Coordinates of N, CA, C and O in Angstrom, one line a residue:
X90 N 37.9 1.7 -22.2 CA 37.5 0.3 -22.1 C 37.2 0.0 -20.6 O 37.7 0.7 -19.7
X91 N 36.5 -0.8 -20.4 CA 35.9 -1.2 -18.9 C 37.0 -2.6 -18.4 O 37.4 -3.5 -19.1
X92 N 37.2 -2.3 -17.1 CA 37.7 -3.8 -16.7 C 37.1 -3.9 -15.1 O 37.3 -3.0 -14.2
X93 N 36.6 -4.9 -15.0 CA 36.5 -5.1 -13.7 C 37.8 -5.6 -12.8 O 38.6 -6.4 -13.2
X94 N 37.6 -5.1 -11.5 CA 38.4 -5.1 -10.8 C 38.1 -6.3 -10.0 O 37.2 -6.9 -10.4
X95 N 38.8 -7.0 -8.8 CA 38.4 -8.0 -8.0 C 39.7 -7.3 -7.1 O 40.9 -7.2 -7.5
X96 N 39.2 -7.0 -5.9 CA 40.1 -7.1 -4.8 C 40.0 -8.1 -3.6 O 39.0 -8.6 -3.2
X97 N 41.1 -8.3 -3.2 CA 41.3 -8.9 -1.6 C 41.8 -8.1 -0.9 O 42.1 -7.0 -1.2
X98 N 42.0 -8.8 0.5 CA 42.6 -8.4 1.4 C 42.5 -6.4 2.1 O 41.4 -6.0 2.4
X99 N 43.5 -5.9 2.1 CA 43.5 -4.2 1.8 C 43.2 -3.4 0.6 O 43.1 -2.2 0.5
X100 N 43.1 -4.7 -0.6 CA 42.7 -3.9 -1.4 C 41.7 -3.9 -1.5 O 41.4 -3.7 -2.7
X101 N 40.9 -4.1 -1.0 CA 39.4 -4.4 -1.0 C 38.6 -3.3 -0.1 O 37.6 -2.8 -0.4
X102 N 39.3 -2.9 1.2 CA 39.0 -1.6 1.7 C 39.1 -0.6 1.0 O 38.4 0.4 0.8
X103 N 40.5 -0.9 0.5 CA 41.0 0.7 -0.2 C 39.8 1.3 -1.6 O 39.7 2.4 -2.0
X104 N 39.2 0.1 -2.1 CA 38.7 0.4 -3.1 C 37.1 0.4 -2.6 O 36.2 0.6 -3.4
X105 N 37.0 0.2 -1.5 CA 35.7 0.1 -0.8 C 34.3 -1.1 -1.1 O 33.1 -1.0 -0.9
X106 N 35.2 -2.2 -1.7 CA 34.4 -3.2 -1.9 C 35.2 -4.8 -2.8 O 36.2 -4.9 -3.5
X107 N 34.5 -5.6 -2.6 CA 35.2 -6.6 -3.7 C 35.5 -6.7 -5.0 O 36.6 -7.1 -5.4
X108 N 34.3 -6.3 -5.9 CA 34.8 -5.7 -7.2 C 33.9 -4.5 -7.5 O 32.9 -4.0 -7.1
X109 N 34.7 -4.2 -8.3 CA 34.6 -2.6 -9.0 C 34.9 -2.5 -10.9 O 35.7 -3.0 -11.7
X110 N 34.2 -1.9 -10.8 CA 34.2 -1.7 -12.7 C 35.3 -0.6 -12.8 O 35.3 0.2 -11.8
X111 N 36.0 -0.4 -13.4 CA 36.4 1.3 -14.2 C 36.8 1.3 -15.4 O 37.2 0.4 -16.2
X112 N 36.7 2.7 -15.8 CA 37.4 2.6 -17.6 C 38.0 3.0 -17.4 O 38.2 3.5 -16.3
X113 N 39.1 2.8 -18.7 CA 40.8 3.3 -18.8 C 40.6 3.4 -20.3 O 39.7 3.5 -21.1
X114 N 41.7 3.3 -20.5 CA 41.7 4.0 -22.2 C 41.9 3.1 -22.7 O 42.6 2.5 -21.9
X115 N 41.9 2.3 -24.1 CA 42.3 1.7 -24.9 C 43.7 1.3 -24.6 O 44.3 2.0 -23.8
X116 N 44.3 0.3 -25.1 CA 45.7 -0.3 -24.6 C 46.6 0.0 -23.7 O 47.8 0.1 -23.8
X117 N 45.6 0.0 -22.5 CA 46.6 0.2 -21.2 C 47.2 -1.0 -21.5 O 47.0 -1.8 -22.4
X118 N 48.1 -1.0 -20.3 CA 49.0 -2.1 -19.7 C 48.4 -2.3 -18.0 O 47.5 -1.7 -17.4
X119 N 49.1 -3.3 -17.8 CA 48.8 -3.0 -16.3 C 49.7 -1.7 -15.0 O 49.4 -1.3 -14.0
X120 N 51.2 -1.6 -16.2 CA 51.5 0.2 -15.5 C 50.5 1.3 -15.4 O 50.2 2.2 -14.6
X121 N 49.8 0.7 -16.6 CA 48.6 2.0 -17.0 C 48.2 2.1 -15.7 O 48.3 3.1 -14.9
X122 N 47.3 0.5 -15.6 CA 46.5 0.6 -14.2 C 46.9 1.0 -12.8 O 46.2 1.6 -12.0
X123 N 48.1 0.6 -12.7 CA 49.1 1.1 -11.3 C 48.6 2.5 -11.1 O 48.2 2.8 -10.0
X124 N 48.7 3.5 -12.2 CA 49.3 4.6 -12.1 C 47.7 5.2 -12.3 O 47.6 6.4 -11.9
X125 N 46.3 4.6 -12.7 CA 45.0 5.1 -12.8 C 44.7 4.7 -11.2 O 44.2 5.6 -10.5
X126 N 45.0 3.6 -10.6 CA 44.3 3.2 -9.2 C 45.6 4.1 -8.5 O 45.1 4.8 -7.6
X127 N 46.6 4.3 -8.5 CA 46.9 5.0 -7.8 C 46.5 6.6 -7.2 O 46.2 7.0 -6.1
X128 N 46.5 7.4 -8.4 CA 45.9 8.4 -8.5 C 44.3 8.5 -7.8 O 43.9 9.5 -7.1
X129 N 43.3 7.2 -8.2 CA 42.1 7.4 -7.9 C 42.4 6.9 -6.4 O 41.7 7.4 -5.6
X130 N 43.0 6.1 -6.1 CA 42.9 5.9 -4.8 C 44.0 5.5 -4.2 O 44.5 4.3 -4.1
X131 N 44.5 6.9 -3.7 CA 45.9 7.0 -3.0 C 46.2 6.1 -1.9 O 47.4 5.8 -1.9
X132 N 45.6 5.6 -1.0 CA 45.9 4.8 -0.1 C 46.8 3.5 -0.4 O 47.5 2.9 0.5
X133 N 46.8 3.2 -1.7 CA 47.8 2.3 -2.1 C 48.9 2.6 -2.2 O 49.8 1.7 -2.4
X134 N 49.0 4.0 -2.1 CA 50.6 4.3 -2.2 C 51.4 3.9 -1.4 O 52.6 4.0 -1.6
X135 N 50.7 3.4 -0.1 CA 51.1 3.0 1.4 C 51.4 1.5 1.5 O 51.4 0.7 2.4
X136 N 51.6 1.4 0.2 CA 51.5 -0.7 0.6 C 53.1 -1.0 -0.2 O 53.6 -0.4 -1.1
X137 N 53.2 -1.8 0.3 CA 54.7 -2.0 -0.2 C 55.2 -2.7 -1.6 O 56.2 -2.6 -2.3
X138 N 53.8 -3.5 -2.0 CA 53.9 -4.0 -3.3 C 52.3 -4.1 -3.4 O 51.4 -4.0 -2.5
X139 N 52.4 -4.2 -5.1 CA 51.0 -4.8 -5.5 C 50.9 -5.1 -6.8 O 51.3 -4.4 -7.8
X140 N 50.4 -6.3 -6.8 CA 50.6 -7.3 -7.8 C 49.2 -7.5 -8.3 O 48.2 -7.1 -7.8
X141 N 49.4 -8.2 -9.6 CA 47.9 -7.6 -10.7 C 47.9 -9.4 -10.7 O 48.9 -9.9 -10.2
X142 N 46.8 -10.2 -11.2 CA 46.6 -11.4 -11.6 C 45.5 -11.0 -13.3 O 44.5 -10.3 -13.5
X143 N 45.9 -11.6 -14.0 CA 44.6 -11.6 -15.5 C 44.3 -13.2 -15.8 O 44.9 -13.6 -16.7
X144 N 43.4 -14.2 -15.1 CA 42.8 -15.1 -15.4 C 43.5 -15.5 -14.3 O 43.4 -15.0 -13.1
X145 N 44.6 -16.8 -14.6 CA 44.9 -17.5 -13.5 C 46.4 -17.5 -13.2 O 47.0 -18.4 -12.7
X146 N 46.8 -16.2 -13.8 CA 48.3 -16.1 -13.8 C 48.6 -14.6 -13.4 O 47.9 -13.7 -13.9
X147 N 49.5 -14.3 -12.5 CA 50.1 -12.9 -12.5 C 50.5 -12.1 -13.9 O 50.4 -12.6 -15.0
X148 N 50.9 -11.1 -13.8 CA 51.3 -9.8 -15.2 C 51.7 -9.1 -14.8 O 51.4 -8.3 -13.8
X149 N 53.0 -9.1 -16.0 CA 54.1 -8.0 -15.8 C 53.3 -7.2 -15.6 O 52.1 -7.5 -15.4
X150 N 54.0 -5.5 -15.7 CA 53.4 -4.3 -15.5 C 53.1 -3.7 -17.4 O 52.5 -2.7 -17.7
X151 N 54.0 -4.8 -18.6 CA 54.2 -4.9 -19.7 C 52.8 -5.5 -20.2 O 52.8 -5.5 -21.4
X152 N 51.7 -6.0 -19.6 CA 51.0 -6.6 -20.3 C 49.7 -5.8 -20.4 O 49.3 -5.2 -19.4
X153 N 49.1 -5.9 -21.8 CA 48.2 -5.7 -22.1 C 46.7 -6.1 -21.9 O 46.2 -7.2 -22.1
X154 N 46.2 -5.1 -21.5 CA 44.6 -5.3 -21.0 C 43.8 -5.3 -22.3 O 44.1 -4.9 -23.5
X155 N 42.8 -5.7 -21.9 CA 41.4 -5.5 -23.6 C 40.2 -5.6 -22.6 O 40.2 -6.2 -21.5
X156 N 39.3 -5.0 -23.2 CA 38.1 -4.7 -22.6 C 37.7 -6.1 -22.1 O 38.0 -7.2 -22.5
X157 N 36.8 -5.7 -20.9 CA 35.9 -6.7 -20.3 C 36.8 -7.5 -19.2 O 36.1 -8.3 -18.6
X158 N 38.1 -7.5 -19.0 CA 38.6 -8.3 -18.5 C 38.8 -8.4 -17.1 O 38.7 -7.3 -16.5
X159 N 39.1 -9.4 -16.4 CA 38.6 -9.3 -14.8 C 40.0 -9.4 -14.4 O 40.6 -10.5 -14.6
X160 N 40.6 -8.3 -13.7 CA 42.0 -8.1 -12.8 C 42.2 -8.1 -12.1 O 42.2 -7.0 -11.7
X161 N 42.5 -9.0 -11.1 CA 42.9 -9.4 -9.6 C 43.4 -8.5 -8.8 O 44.1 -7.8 -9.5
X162 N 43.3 -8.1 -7.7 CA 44.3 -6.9 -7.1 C 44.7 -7.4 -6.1 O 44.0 -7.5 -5.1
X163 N 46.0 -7.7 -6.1 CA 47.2 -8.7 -5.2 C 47.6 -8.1 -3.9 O 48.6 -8.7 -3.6
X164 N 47.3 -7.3 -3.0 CA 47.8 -6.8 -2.1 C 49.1 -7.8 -1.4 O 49.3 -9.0 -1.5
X165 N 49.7 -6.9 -0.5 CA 50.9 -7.7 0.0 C 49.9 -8.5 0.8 O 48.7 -8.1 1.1
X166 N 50.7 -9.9 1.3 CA 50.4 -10.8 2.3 C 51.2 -10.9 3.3 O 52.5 -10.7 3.2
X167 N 50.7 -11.1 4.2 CA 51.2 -11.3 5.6 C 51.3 -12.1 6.2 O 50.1 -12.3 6.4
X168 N 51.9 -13.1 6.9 CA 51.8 -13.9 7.3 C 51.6 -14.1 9.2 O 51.7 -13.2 10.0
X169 N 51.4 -15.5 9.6 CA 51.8 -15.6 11.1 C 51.4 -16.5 11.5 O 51.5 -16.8 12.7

């Protein structure tokens, strides 16, 4: 299934732009996706947390994706 991505912050370098398309398989979760963007793009292993959003609310690592859906990519924040 396809889901588009939306990055900020570092994760928007790491993935080399603001959004990005990719497929994954049928009933990932958002672990699924951790562990697909990790592999595809290791530099995230380097970040201390990363948090998923699906519409206008964050998601466990328990939740289920369905095609077409647009996934926020939370990188840590920093403040100052």
């Amino acid at each position: 299934m396809k889901l588009k991505l939306i990055a900020y912050g570092i994760a928007k370098d790491i993935v080399n732009g603001r959004e990005v398309t990719i497929d994954i398989p049928e009933d990932s979760t958002i672990a699924d996706l951790k562990t697909i963007l990790l592999q595809r793009y290791p530099p995230f292993l380097k970040l201390k947390s990363l948090a998923f959003a699906v519409g206008d609310e964050y998601q466990s690592d328990t939740f289920l994706l369905t095609n077409g859906k647009e996934v926020v990519i939370i990188p840590p924040v920093s403040g100052g």
